[in-house]
Each structure stands twice: as structure tokens, then as C-alpha cells.
CSV table of C-alpha atoms and ligand atoms in Angstrom, one decimal:
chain,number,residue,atom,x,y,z
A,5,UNK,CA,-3.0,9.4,-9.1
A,6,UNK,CA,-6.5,9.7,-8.1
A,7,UNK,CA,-6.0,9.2,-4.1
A,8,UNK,CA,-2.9,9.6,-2.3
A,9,UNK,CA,-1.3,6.1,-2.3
A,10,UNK,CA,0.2,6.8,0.7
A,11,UNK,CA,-2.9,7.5,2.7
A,12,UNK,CA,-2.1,4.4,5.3
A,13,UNK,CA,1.5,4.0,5.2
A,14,UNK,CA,2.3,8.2,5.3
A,15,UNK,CA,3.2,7.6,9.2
A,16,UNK,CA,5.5,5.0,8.4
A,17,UNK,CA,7.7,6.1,5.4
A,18,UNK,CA,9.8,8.8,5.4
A,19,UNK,CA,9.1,8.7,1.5
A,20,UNK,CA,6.4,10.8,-0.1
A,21,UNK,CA,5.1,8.2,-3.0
A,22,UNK,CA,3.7,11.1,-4.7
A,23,UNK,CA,6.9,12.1,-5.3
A,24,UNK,CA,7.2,10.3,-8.5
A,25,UNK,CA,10.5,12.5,-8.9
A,26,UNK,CA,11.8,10.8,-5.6
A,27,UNK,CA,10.7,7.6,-6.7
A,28,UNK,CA,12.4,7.8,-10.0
A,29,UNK,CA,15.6,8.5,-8.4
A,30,UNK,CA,15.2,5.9,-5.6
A,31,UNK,CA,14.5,3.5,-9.2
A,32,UNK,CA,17.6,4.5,-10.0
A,33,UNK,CA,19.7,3.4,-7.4
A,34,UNK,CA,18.1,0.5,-5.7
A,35,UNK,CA,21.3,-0.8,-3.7
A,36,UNK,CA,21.4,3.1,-2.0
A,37,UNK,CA,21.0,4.2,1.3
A,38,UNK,CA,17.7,6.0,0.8
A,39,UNK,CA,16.4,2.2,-0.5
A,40,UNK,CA,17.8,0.5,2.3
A,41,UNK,CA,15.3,2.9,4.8
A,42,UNK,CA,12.4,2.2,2.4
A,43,UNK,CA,12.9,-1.9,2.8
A,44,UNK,CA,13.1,-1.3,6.3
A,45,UNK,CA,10.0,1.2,6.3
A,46,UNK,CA,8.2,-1.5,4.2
A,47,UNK,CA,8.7,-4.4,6.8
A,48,UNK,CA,7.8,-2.3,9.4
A,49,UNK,CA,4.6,-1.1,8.0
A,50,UNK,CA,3.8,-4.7,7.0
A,51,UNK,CA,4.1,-5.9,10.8
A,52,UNK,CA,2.0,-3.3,11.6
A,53,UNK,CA,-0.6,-4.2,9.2
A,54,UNK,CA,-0.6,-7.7,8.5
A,55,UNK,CA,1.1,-8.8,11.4
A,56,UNK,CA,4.6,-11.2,11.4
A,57,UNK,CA,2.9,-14.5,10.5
A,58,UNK,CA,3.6,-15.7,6.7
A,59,UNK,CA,0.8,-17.2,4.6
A,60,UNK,CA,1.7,-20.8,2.9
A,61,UNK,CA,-0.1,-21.5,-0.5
A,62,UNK,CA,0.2,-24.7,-1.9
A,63,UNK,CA,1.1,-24.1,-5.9
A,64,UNK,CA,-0.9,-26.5,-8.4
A,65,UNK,CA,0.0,-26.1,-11.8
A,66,UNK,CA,-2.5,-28.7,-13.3
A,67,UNK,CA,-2.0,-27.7,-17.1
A,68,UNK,CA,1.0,-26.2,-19.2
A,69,UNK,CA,-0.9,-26.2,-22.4
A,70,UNK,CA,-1.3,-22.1,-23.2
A,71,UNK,CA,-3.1,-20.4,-26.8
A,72,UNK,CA,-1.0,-17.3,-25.6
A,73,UNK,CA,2.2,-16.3,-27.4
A,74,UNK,CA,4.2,-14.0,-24.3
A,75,UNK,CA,7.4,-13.0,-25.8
A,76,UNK,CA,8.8,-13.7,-22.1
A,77,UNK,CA,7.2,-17.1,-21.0
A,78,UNK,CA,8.3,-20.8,-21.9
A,79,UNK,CA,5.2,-22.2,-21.7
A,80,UNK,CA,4.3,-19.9,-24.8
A,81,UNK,CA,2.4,-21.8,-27.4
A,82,UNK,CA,5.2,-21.5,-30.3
A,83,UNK,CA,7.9,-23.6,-28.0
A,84,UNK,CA,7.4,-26.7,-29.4
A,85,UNK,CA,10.5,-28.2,-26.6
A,86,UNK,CA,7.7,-28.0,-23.6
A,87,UNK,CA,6.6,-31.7,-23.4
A,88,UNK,CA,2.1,-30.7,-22.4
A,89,UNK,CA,0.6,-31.9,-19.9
A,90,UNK,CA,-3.1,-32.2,-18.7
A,91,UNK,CA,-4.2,-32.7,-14.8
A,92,UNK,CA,-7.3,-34.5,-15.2
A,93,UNK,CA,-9.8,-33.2,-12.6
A,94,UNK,CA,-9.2,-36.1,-10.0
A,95,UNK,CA,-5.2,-35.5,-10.4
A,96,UNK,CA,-6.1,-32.1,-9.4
A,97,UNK,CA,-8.7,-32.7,-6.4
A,98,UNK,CA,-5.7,-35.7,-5.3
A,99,UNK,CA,-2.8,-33.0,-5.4
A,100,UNK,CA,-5.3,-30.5,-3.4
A,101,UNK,CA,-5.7,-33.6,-1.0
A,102,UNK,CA,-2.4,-33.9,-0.2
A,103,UNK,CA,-2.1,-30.3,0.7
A,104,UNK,CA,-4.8,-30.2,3.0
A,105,UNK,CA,-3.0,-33.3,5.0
A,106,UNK,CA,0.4,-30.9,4.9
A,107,UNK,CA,-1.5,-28.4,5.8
A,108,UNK,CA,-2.2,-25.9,4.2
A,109,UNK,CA,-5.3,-23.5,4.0
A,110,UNK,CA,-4.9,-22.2,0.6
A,111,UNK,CA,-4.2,-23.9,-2.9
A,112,UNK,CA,-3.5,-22.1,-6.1
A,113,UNK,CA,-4.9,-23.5,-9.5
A,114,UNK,CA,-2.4,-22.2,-12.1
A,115,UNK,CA,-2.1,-23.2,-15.4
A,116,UNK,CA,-1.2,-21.9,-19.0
A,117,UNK,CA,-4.2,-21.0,-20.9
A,118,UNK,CA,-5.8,-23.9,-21.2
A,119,UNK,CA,-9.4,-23.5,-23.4
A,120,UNK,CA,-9.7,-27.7,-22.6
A,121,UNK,CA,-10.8,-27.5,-19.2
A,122,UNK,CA,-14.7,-25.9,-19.9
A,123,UNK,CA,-15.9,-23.9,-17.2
A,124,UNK,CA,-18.1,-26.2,-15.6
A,125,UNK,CA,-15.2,-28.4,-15.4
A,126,UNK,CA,-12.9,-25.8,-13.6
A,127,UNK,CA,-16.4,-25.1,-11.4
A,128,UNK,CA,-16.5,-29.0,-10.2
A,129,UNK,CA,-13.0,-28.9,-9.3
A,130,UNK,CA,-13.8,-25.9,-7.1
A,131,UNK,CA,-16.5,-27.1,-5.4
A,132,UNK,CA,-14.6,-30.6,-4.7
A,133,UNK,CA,-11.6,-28.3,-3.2
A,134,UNK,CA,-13.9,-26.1,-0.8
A,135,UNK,CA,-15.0,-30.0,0.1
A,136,UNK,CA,-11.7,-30.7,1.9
A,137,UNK,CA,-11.8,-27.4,3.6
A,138,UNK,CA,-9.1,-25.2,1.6
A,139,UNK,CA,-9.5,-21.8,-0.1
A,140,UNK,CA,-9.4,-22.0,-3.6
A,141,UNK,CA,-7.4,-19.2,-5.9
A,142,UNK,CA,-7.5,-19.2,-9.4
A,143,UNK,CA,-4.6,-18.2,-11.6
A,144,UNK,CA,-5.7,-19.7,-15.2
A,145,UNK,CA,-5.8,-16.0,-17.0
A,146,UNK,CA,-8.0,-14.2,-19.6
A,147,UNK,CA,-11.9,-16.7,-19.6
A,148,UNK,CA,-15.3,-15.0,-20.1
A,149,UNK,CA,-17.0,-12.6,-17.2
A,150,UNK,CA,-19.7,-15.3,-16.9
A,151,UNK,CA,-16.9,-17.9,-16.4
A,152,UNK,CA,-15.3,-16.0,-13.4
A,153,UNK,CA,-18.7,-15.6,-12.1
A,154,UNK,CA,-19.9,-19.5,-12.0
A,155,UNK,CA,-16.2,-20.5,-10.0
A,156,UNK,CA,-16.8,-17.8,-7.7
A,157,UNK,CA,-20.4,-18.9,-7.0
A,158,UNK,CA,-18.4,-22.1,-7.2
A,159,UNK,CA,-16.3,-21.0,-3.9
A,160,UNK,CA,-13.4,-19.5,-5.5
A,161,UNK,CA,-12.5,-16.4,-3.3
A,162,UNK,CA,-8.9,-15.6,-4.9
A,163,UNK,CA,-7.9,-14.3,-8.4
A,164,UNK,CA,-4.5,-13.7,-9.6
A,165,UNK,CA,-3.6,-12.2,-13.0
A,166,UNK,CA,-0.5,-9.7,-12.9
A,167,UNK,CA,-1.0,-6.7,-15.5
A,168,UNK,CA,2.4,-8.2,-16.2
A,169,UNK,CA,3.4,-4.7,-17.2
A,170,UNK,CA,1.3,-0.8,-17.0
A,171,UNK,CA,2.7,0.3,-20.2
A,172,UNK,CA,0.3,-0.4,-22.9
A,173,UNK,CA,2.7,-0.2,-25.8
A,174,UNK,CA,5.4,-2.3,-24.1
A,175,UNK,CA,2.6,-4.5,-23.2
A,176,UNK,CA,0.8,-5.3,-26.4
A,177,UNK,CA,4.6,-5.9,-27.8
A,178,UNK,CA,5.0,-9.0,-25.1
A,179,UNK,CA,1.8,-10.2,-25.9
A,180,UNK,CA,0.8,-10.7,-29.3
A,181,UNK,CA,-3.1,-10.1,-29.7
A,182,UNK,CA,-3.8,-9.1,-26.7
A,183,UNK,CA,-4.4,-5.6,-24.5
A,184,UNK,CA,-3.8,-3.6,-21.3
A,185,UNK,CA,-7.0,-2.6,-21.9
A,186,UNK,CA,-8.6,-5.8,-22.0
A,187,UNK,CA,-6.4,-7.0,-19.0
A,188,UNK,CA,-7.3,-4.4,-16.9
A,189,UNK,CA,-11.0,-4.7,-17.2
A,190,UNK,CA,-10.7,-8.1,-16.4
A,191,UNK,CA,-9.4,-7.1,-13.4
A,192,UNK,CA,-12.1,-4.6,-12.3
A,193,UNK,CA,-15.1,-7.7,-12.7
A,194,UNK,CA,-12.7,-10.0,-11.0
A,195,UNK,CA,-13.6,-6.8,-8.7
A,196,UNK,CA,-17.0,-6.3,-9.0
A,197,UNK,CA,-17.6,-10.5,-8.5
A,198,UNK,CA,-15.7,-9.8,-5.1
A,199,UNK,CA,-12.9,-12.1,-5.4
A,200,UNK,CA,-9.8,-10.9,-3.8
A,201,UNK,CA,-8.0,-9.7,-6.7
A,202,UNK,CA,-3.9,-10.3,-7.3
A,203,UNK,CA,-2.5,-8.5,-10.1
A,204,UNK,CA,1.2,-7.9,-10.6
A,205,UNK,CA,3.8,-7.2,-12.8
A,206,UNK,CA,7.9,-8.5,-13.5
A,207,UNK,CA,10.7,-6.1,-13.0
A,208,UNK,CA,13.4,-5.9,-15.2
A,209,UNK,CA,11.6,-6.9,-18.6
A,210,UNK,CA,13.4,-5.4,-21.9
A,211,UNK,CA,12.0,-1.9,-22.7
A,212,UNK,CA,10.9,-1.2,-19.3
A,213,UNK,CA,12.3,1.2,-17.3
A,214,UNK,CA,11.8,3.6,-13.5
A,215,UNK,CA,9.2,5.7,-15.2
A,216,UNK,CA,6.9,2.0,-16.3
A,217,UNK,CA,7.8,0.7,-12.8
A,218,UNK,CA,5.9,3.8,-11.3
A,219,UNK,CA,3.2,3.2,-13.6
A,220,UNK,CA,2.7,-0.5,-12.1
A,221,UNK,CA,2.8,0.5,-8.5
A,222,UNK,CA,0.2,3.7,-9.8
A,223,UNK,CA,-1.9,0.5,-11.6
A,224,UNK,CA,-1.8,-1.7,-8.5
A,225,UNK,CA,-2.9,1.2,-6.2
A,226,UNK,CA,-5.7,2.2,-8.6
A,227,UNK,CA,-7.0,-1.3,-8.6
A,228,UNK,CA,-6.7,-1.7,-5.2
A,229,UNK,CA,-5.2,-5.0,-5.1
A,230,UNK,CA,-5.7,-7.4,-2.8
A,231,UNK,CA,-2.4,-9.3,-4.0
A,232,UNK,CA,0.3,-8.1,-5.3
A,233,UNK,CA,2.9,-10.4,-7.1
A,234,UNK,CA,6.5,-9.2,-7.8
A,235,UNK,CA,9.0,-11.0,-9.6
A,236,UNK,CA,11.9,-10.3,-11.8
A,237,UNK,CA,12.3,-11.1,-15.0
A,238,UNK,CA,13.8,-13.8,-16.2
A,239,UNK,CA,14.4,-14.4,-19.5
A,240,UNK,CA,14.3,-18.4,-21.0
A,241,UNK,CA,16.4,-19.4,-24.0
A,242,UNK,CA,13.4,-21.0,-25.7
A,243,UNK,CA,12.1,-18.1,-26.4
A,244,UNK,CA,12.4,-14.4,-28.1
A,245,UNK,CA,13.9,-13.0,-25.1
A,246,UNK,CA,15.8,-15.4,-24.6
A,247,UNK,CA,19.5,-13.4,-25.1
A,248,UNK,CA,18.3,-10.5,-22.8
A,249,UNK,CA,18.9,-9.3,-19.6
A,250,UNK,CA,17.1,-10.3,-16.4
A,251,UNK,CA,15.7,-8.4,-13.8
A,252,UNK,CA,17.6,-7.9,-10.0
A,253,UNK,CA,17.1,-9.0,-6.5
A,254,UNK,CA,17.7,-5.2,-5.4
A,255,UNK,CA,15.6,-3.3,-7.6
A,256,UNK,CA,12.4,-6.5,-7.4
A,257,UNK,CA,12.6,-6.0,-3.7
A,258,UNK,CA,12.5,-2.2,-3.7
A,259,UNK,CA,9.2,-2.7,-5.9
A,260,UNK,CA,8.0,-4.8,-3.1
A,261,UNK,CA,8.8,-2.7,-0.4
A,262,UNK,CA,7.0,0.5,-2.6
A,263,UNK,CA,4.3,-1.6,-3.0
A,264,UNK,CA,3.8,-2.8,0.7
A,265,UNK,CA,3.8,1.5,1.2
A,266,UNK,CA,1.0,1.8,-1.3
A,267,UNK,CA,-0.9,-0.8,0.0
A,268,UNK,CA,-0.5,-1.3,3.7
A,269,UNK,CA,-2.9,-4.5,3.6
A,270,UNK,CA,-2.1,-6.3,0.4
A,271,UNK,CA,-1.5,-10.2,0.3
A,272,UNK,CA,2.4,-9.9,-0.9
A,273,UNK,CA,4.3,-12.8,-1.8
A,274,UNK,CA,7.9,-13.4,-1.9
A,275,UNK,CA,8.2,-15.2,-5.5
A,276,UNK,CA,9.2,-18.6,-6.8
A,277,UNK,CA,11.3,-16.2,-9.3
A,278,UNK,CA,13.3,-14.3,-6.7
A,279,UNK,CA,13.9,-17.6,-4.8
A,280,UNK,CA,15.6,-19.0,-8.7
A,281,UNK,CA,17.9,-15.9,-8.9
A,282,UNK,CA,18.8,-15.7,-5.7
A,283,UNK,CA,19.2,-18.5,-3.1
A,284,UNK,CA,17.8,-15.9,-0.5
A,285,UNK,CA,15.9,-13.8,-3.0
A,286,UNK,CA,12.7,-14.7,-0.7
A,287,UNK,CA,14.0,-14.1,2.6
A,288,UNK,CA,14.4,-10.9,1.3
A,289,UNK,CA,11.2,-10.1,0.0
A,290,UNK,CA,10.1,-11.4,3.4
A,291,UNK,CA,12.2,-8.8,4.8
A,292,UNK,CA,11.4,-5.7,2.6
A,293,UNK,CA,7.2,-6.0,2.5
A,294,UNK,CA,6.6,-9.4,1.6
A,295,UNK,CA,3.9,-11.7,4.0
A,296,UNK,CA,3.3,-14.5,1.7
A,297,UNK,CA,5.0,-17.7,-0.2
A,298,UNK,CA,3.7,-20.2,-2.3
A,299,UNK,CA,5.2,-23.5,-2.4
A,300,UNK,CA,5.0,-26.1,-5.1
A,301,UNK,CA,2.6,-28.6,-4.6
A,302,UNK,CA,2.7,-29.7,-8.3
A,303,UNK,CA,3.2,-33.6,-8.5
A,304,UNK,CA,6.6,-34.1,-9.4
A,305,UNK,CA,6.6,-35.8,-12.3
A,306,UNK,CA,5.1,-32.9,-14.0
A,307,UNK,CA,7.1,-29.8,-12.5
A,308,UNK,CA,10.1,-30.3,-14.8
A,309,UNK,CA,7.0,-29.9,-17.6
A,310,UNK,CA,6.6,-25.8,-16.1
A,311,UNK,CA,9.0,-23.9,-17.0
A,312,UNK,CA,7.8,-20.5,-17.3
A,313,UNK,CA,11.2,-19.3,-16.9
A,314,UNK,CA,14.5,-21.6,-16.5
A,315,UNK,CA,16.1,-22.8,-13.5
A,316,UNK,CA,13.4,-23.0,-11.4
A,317,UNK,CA,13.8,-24.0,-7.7
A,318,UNK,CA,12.0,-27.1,-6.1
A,319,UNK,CA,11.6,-28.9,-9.3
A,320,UNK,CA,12.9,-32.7,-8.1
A,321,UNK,CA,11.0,-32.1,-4.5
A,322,UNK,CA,8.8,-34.2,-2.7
A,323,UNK,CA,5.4,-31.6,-1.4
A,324,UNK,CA,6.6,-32.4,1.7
A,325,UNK,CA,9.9,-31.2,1.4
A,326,UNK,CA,8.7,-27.6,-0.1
A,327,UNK,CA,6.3,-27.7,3.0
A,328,UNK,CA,9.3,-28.4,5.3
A,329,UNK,CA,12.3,-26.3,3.6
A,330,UNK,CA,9.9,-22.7,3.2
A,331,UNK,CA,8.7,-23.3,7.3
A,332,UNK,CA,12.3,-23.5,8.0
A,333,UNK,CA,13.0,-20.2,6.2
A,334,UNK,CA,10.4,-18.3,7.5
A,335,UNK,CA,11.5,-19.6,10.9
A,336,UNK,CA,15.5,-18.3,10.2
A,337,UNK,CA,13.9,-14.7,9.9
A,338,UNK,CA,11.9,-14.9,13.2
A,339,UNK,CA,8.4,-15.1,11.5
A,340,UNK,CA,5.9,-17.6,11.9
A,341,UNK,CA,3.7,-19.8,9.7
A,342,UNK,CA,0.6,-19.0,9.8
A,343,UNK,CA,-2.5,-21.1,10.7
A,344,UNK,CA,-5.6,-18.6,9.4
A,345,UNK,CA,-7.0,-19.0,6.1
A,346,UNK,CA,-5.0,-15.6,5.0
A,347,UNK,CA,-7.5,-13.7,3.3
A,348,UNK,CA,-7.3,-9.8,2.6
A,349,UNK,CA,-8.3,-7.9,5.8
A,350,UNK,CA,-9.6,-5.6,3.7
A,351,UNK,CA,-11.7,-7.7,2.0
A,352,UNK,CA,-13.0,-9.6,4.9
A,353,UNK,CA,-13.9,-6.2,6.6
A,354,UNK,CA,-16.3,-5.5,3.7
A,355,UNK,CA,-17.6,-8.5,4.2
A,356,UNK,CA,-18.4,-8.8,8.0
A,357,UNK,CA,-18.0,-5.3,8.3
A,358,UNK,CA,-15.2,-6.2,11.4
A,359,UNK,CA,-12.8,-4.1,12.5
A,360,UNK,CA,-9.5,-4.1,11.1
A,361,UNK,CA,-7.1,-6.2,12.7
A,362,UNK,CA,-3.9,-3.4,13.9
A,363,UNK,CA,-5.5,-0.1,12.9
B,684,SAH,N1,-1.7,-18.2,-17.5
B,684,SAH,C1,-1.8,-17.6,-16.2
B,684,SAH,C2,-0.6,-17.9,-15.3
B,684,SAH,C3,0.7,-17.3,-15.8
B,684,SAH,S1,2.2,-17.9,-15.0
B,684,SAH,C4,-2.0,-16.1,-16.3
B,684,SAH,O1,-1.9,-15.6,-17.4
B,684,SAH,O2,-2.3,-15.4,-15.3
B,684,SAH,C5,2.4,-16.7,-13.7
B,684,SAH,C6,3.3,-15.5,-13.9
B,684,SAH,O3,4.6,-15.9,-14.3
B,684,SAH,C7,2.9,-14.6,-15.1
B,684,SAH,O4,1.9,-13.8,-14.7
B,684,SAH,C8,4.2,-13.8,-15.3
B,684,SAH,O5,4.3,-12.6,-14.6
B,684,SAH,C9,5.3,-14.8,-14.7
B,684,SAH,N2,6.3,-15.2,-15.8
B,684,SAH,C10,6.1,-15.8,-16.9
B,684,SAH,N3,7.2,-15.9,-17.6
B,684,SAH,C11,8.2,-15.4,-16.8
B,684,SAH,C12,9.6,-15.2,-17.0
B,684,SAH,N4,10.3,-15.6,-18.1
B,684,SAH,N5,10.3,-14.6,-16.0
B,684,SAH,C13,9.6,-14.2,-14.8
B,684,SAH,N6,8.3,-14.4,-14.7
B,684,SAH,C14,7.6,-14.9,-15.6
């Protein structure tokens, strides 16, 4: 590891995450004692850091078409079951609407990928977005450097796209014609253009093990994240991992809770995935590192259509509801939601140059 990933959080952790030793036997036994301290190190760090308050964001997945073929995800363009579906770019603006008025600050375009919405499209739909006031992120995967560049001159300020996984064998296996390599210097212009930058990887994939999980948390550092999304595994029976094993609430939370260490400022949400294994897989996420949770604000007649993995929660729920229901849960843990846009502190320092909020 180039710098010490434990630069920030060293006061807070009685774990040295140099120590890939350690690590690999804290891996190994992620419902010990030893984890139990590094959850609870993690969500103290993170209310030192990023403070107690829980950023909303509202989830728009406008398009499930995808030219990908990932071995793990049902949207995958050899499952002929998924019925498609399109947003058209006032759907899209209308869903982003109905956000603002529930309020929230942030909405997340996600979508397969989808080669049928041209840039300039994607660009209009941006600029009609920042229109009602809302930050715009963009999860819509691999697109040309002069794409990204034109929807962040656009207004886009977010950019999710996990490295999914940091070994590049195990990689390139899951995804059929595509790279690490390529992945990863996506990630460094999604750098270099300024967005805040959300990569992330699933725990509990087939043919991973401690040793690759170290190598995510070493990839996410080395990036620098700004966001950092953690889920498990979960594998869908429409597709070729279908008969395998999923990954745990335990072992995704101690990833969290490592990765809130690494990276005392990150943007950390507690997954839609967790929350589908477990009925309380978020709250504790929320509890172990996590400061952020991104509600579904899909229209409902096409969630059922967005299956990236089965079983997922919130399908037959009204916005509203998913507004109402997450508020509640962040309430039950003693947190707050909060009312700020939610950007990176980091990122907004380099911008303003202000002082870090907590340090
Ligand atoms: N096409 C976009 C959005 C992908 S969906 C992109 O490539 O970035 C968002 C995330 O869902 C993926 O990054 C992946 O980590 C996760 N995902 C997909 N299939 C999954 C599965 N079966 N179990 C758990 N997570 C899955």
C-alpha cells in the first residue's frame, strides 16, 4: 500500500490495517470478538467524521436494458425472462420531480448499460434535474471519457461504478470482455473530471476469498474514494451463479466497518442488498460505518422489471412509503436524516478550500 490507510482513523482503531496478517484473520472470523471492536471502532470514527446525520438518495433506475453479460447480475443481457424497459427522458425528469417534493437532495440515475440513451440525451436530463434543485449521481457504467466529461459540465457531481471485485483474474471471469484494467482507469478520469467518485465491490462472490477482500479495501484506498458501496452477494437463479452461495450480513458489515477505517470521510451506504438478506441488514451497516441509504424512487410499475439480484425489498412501494419506512429506521437507531446536499467533505474542501468539518 502506497500510504498508510490508516493515516486518519489510527486514533480510533485498535487495528493496525497494515496488518494485512491481522486483517486476514479478522476475515476469517467475522462474528468474533476482535470484529465486534472493529464495528464499533468503525461507528465511532464515522461520528467523528461525518457526523450522526444519514444521507437519503432517491434511487432511479430509468433503464434495465444492459450489452454486458456479468455472470452474477439478472439484468445480464443473455436473460431473456427480464421483461426491458426504457424511461423516456420526461419519465425520468417526472420521477426526479417527485423526489424533490419528498425531499430529497440527491437522486441516482442507474441503469443497465444502456448504449440507447446518446450522451447528449443523458446531458439534457442532467441539466433538467439540477433545474429542480437536486444533485445529480450517475451510475450508468463503462461510456467514453468525453461522455463523462459533457454530464459533468452538464452538473453531474456524483459517479458510482464499484470495481465490483480487485482481483483481475476473478474479475475478467464475471465479466465477459471486459477488464480491471479498463475499470479502474475509468475510475481515475471519473477522478481527474472531479466528480465524487463511488466505486465498490460485493462480498461473498464465488472464488473470492479474505486475501481479494483485502485487495478491495487496498483498491478503494488507493483510489481514494469518495463512495464506497458494499454489498453482499447474491446470487439470482436466472443466471450462471445462480446455484451458489451468497455472501453474509457479518462478514459485508465488517468490510464496511474496515472500509469506514480506511477512509474516515467516505460517502458509505448501507445497501438495498443487505436490507434483501437481512430485514435489519442496514441498520447494521448504519451501525458498523455506514452514513448513507438510497431509497427506491423507481416508479412502481417498473421496479419488479430490476432485478439485479432476487428478492429485492421495496418492490410493490409507493416513493413515499420508501421515504417514510428508511426515516423511521434511521430514527430507531438514534440518527437523523439529513437536510445538506451530502457531498464528500473531502471533496468540497478542495473545492472551497474550507476547513473540514470535525478535524
Ligand atoms: N450498470 C451500472 C449499474 C450496475 S447495478 C454499472 O455497471 O455500474 C449496481 C450494482 O449492483 C453493481 O455494481 C453490482 O455490484 C451490484 N449487483 C449486481 N448483481 C448483483 C447480485 N447478484 N448480487 C448483489 N449485487 C449485485
Amino acid at each position: 500500500m502506497g500510504k498508510s490507510p490508516n493515516d486518519l482513523g489510527a486514533s480510533y482503531s485498535r487495528i493496525d490495517l497494515n496488518d494485512q496478517n491481522r486483517i486476514l484473520r479478522l476475515l476469517a472470523n467475522p462474528g468474533g470478538e476482535e470484529a465486534r471492536q472493529v464495528l464499533a471502532d468503525a461507528d465511532r470514527l464515522r461520528s467523528r467524521t461525518v457526523g450522526d446525520k444519514v444521507h437519503l438518495r432517491g434511487l432511479i433506475e430509468f433503464s434495465n436494458y444492459c450489452r454486458n453479460n456479468c455472470l452474477y447480475c439478472g439484468l445480464r443481457r443473455g436473460n431473456r425472462k427480464v421483461a426491458r424497459y426504457r424511461m423516456t427522458p420526461e419519465e425520468i425528469i417526472a420521477a426526479a420531480e417527485h423526489g424533490a417534493s419528498l425531499g430529497y437532495r440527491t437522486v441516482v440515475l442507474q441503469s443497465g448499460e444502456d448504449p440507447a440513451y446518446t450522451a447528449e440525451t443523458i446531458a439534457a436530463v442532467i441539466r433538467d434535474i439540477k433545474g429542480l434543485g437536486l444533485v445529480v449521481t450517475l451510475s450508468i457504467g463503462e461510456r467514453e471519457p468525453w461522455e463523462y466529461e459533457l454530464w459533468r459540465k452538464a452538473g453531474a457531481e456524483r459517479y458510482l461504478m464499484r470495481h465490483e471485485t480487485a482481483d483481475p483474474a476473478l474479475y475478467q471471469r464475471l465479466h465477459p470482455g471486459q477488464s480491471l484494467e479498463q475499470r479502474v482507469a475509468l475510475l481515475k478520469i471519473l477522478k481527474q473530471l472531479d466528480y465524487q467518485v463511488g466505486t465498490g465491490f460485493m462480498v461473498g462472490l464465488p472464488g473470492q476469498d479474505s486475501r481479494t477482500l483485502y485487495a478491495d479495501l487496498e483498491l478503494a484506498l488507493a483510489l481514494n474514494a469518495e463512495m464506497v458501496g458494499i454489498g453482499p452477494f447474491i446470487p439470482h437463479p436466472d443466471t450462471p451463479l445462480g446455484r451458489e452461495a451468497g455472501g453474509t450480513v457479518e462478514l459485508t458489515c465488517l468490510m464496511v466497518a474496515l472500509t469506514r477505517l480506511a477512509l474516515p470521510y467516505a460517502l458509505i451506504p448501507a445497501t438495498t442488498a443487505l436490507g434483501s438478506i437481512d430485514p435489519f441488514g442496514r441498520e447494521a451497516a448504519l451501525q458498523a460505518g455506514a452514513n448513507v441509504v438510497m431509497p427506491n424512487l423507481t416508479p412502481r410499475k417498473y421496479r419488479p422489471d430490476y432485478q439485479i439480484y432476487p428478492n429485492k425489498i421495496c418492490l410493490g412501494e409507493e416513493a413515499a412509503d420508501c421515504r417514510g419506512c428508511i426515516s423511521k429506521r434511521i430514527e430507531s437507531l438514534g440518527r437523523r436524516v439529513a437536510d445538506d446536499p451530502g457531498h464528500n467533505l473531502l471533496w468540497l474542501q478542495r473545492r472551497v478550500g474550507s476547513p473540514v468539518a470535525g478535524s
